[in-house]
Coordinates of N, CA and C in Angstrom, one line a residue:
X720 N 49.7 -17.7 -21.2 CA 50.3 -17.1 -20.1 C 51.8 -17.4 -20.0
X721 N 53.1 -16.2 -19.1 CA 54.1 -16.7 -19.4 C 54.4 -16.8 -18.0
X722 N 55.6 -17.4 -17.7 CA 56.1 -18.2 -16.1 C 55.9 -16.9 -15.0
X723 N 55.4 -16.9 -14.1 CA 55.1 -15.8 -13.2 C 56.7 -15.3 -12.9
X724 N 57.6 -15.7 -12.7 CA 58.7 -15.4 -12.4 C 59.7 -14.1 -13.1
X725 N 58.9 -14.2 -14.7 CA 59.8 -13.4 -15.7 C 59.2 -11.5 -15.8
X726 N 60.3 -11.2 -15.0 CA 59.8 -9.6 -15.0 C 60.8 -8.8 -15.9
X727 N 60.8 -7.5 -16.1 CA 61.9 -6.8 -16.7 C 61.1 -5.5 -17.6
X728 N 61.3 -5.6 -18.9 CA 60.6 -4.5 -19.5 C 59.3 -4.0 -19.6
X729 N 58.7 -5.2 -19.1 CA 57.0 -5.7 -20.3 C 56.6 -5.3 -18.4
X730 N 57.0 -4.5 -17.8 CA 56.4 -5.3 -16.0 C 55.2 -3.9 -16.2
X731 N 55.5 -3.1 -16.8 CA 54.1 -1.8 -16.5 C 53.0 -2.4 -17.8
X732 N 52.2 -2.8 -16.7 CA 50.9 -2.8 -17.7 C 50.9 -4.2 -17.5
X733 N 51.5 -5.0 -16.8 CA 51.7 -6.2 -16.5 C 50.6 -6.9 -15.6
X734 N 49.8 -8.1 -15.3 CA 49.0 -8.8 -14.4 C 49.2 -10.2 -14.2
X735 N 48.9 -10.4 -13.0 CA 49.6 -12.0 -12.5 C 48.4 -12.5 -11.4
X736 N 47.7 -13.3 -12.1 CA 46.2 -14.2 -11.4 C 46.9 -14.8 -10.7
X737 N 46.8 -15.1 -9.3 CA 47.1 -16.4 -8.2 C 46.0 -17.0 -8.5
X738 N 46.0 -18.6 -7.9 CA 44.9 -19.3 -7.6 C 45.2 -20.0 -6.8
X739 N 45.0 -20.8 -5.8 CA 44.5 -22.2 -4.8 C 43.8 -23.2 -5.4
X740 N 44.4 -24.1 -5.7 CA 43.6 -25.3 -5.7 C 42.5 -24.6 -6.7
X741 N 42.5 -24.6 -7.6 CA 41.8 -24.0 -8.7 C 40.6 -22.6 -8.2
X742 N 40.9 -22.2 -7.2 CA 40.1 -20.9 -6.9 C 41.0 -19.7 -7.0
X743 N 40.3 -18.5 -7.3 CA 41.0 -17.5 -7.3 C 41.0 -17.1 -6.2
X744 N 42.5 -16.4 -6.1 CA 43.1 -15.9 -4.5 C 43.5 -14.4 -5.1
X745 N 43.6 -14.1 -5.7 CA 44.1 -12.5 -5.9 C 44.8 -12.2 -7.8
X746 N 44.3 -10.9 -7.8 CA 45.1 -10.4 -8.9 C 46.2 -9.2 -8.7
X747 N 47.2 -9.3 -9.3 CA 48.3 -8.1 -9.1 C 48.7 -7.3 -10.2
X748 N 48.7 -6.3 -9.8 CA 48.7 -5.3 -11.3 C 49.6 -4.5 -11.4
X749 N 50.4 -3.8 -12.3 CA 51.3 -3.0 -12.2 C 51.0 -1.7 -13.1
X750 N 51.3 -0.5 -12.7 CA 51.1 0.4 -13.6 C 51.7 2.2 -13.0
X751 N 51.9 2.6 -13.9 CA 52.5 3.9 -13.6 C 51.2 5.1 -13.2
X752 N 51.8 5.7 -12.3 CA 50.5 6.7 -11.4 C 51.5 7.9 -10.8
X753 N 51.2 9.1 -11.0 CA 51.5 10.0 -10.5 C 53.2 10.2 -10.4
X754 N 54.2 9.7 -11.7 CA 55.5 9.5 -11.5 C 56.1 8.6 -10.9
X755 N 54.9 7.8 -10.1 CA 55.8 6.7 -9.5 C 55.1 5.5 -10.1
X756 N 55.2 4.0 -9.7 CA 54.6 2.6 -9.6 C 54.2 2.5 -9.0
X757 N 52.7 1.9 -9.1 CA 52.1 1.1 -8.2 C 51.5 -0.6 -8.1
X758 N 51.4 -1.4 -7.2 CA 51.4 -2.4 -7.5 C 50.4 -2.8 -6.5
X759 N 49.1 -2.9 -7.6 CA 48.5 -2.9 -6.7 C 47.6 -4.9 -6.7
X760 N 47.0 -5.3 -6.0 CA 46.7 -6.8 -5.1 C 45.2 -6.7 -5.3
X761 N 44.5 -7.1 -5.6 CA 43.4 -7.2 -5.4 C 42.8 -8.6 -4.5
X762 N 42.7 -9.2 -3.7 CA 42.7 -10.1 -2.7 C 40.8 -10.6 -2.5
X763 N 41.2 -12.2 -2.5 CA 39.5 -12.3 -2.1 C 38.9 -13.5 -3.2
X764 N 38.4 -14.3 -2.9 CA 38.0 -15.4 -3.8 C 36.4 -15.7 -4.4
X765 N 36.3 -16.6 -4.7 CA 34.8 -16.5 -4.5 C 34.8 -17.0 -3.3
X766 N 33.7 -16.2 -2.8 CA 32.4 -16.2 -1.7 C 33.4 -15.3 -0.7
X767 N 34.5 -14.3 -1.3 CA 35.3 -13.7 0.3 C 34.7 -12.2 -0.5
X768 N 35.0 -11.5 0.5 CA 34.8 -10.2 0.2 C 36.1 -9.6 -0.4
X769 N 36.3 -8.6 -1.5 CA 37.5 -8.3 -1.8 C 37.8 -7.1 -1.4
X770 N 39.0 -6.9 -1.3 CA 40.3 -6.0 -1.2 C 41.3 -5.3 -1.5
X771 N 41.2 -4.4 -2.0 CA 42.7 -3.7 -2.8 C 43.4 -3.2 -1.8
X772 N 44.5 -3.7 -2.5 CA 45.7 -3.3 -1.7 C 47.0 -2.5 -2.6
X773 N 47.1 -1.1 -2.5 CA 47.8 -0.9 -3.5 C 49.6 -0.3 -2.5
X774 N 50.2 -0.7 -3.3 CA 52.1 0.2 -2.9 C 52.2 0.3 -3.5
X775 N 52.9 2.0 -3.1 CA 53.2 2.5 -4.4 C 55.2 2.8 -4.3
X776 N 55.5 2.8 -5.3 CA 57.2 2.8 -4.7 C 57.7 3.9 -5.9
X777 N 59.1 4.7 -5.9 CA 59.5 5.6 -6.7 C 60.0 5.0 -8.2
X778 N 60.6 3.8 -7.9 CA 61.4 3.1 -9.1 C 60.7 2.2 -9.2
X779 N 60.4 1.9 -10.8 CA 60.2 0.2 -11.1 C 61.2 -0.7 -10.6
X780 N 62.5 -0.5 -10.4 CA 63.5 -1.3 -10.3 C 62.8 -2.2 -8.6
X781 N 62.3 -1.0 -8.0 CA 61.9 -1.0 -6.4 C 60.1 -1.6 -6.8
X782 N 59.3 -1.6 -7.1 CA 58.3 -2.2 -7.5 C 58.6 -3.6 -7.9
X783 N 59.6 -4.0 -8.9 CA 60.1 -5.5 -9.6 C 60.1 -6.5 -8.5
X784 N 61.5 -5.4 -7.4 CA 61.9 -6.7 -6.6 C 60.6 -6.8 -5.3
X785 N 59.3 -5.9 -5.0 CA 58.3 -6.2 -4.1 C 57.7 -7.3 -4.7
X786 N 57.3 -7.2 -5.9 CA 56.4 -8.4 -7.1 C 57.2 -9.9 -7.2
X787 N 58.6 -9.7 -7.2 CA 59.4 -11.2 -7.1 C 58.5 -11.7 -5.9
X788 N 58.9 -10.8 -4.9 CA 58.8 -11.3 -3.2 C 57.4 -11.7 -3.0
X789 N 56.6 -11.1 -3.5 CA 55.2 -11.4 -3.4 C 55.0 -12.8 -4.4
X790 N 55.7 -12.5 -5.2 CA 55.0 -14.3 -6.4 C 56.1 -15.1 -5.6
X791 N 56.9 -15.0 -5.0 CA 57.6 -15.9 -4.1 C 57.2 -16.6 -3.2
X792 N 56.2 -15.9 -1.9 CA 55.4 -15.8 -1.5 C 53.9 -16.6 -1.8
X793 N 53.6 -16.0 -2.6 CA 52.4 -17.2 -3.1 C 52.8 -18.5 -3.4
X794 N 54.0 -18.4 -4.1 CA 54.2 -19.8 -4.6 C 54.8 -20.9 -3.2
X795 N 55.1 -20.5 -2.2 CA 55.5 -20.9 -1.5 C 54.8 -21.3 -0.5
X796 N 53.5 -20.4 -0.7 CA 52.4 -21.2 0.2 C 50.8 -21.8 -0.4
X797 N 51.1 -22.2 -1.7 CA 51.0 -23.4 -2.2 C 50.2 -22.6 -3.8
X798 N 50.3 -21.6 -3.8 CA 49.4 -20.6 -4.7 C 50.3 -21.0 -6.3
X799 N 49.4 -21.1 -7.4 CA 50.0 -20.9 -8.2 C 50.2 -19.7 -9.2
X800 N 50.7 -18.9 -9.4 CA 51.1 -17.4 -10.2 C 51.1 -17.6 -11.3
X801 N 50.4 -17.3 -12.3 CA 50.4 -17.0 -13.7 C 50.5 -15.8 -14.4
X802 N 51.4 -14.6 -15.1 CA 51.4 -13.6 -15.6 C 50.6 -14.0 -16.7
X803 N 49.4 -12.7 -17.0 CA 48.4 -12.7 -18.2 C 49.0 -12.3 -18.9

């Protein structure tokens, strides 16, 4: 896995596991749809019920910097982010 932080060319087709305390908290996915990006969240751990959450935005440039803020975000409330 490489440092959650590092985005740029490789970001479509890209996926980043969170975890807690060794449980899973969400996966985030990136991929091209209909001309535009979408970035979509899949939320929910064991024993939660899960949830997709998808944004979709016009530019990767505009996708990149929602994905910083979001692995910023996790990391900040105690999650650890790993890109697959």
């Amino acid at each position: 896995m490489q440092p959650a932080a590092q985005l740029g060319n490789g970001t479509i087709g890209s996926s980043w596991r969170v975890s807690r305390d060794g449980n899973a908290v969400a996966v985030v996915e990136v991929r091209h749809e209909g001309g535009g990006v979408v970035v979509s969240a899949e939320l929910g751990g064991e024993g939660s019920p899960k949830r997709t959450c998808p944004n979709r935005f016009t530019t990767l440039r505009a996708a990149e910097v929602f994905i910083a803020d979001l692995i910023s975000s996790f990391s900040y409330l105690g999650c650890e982010v790993a890109r697959d």
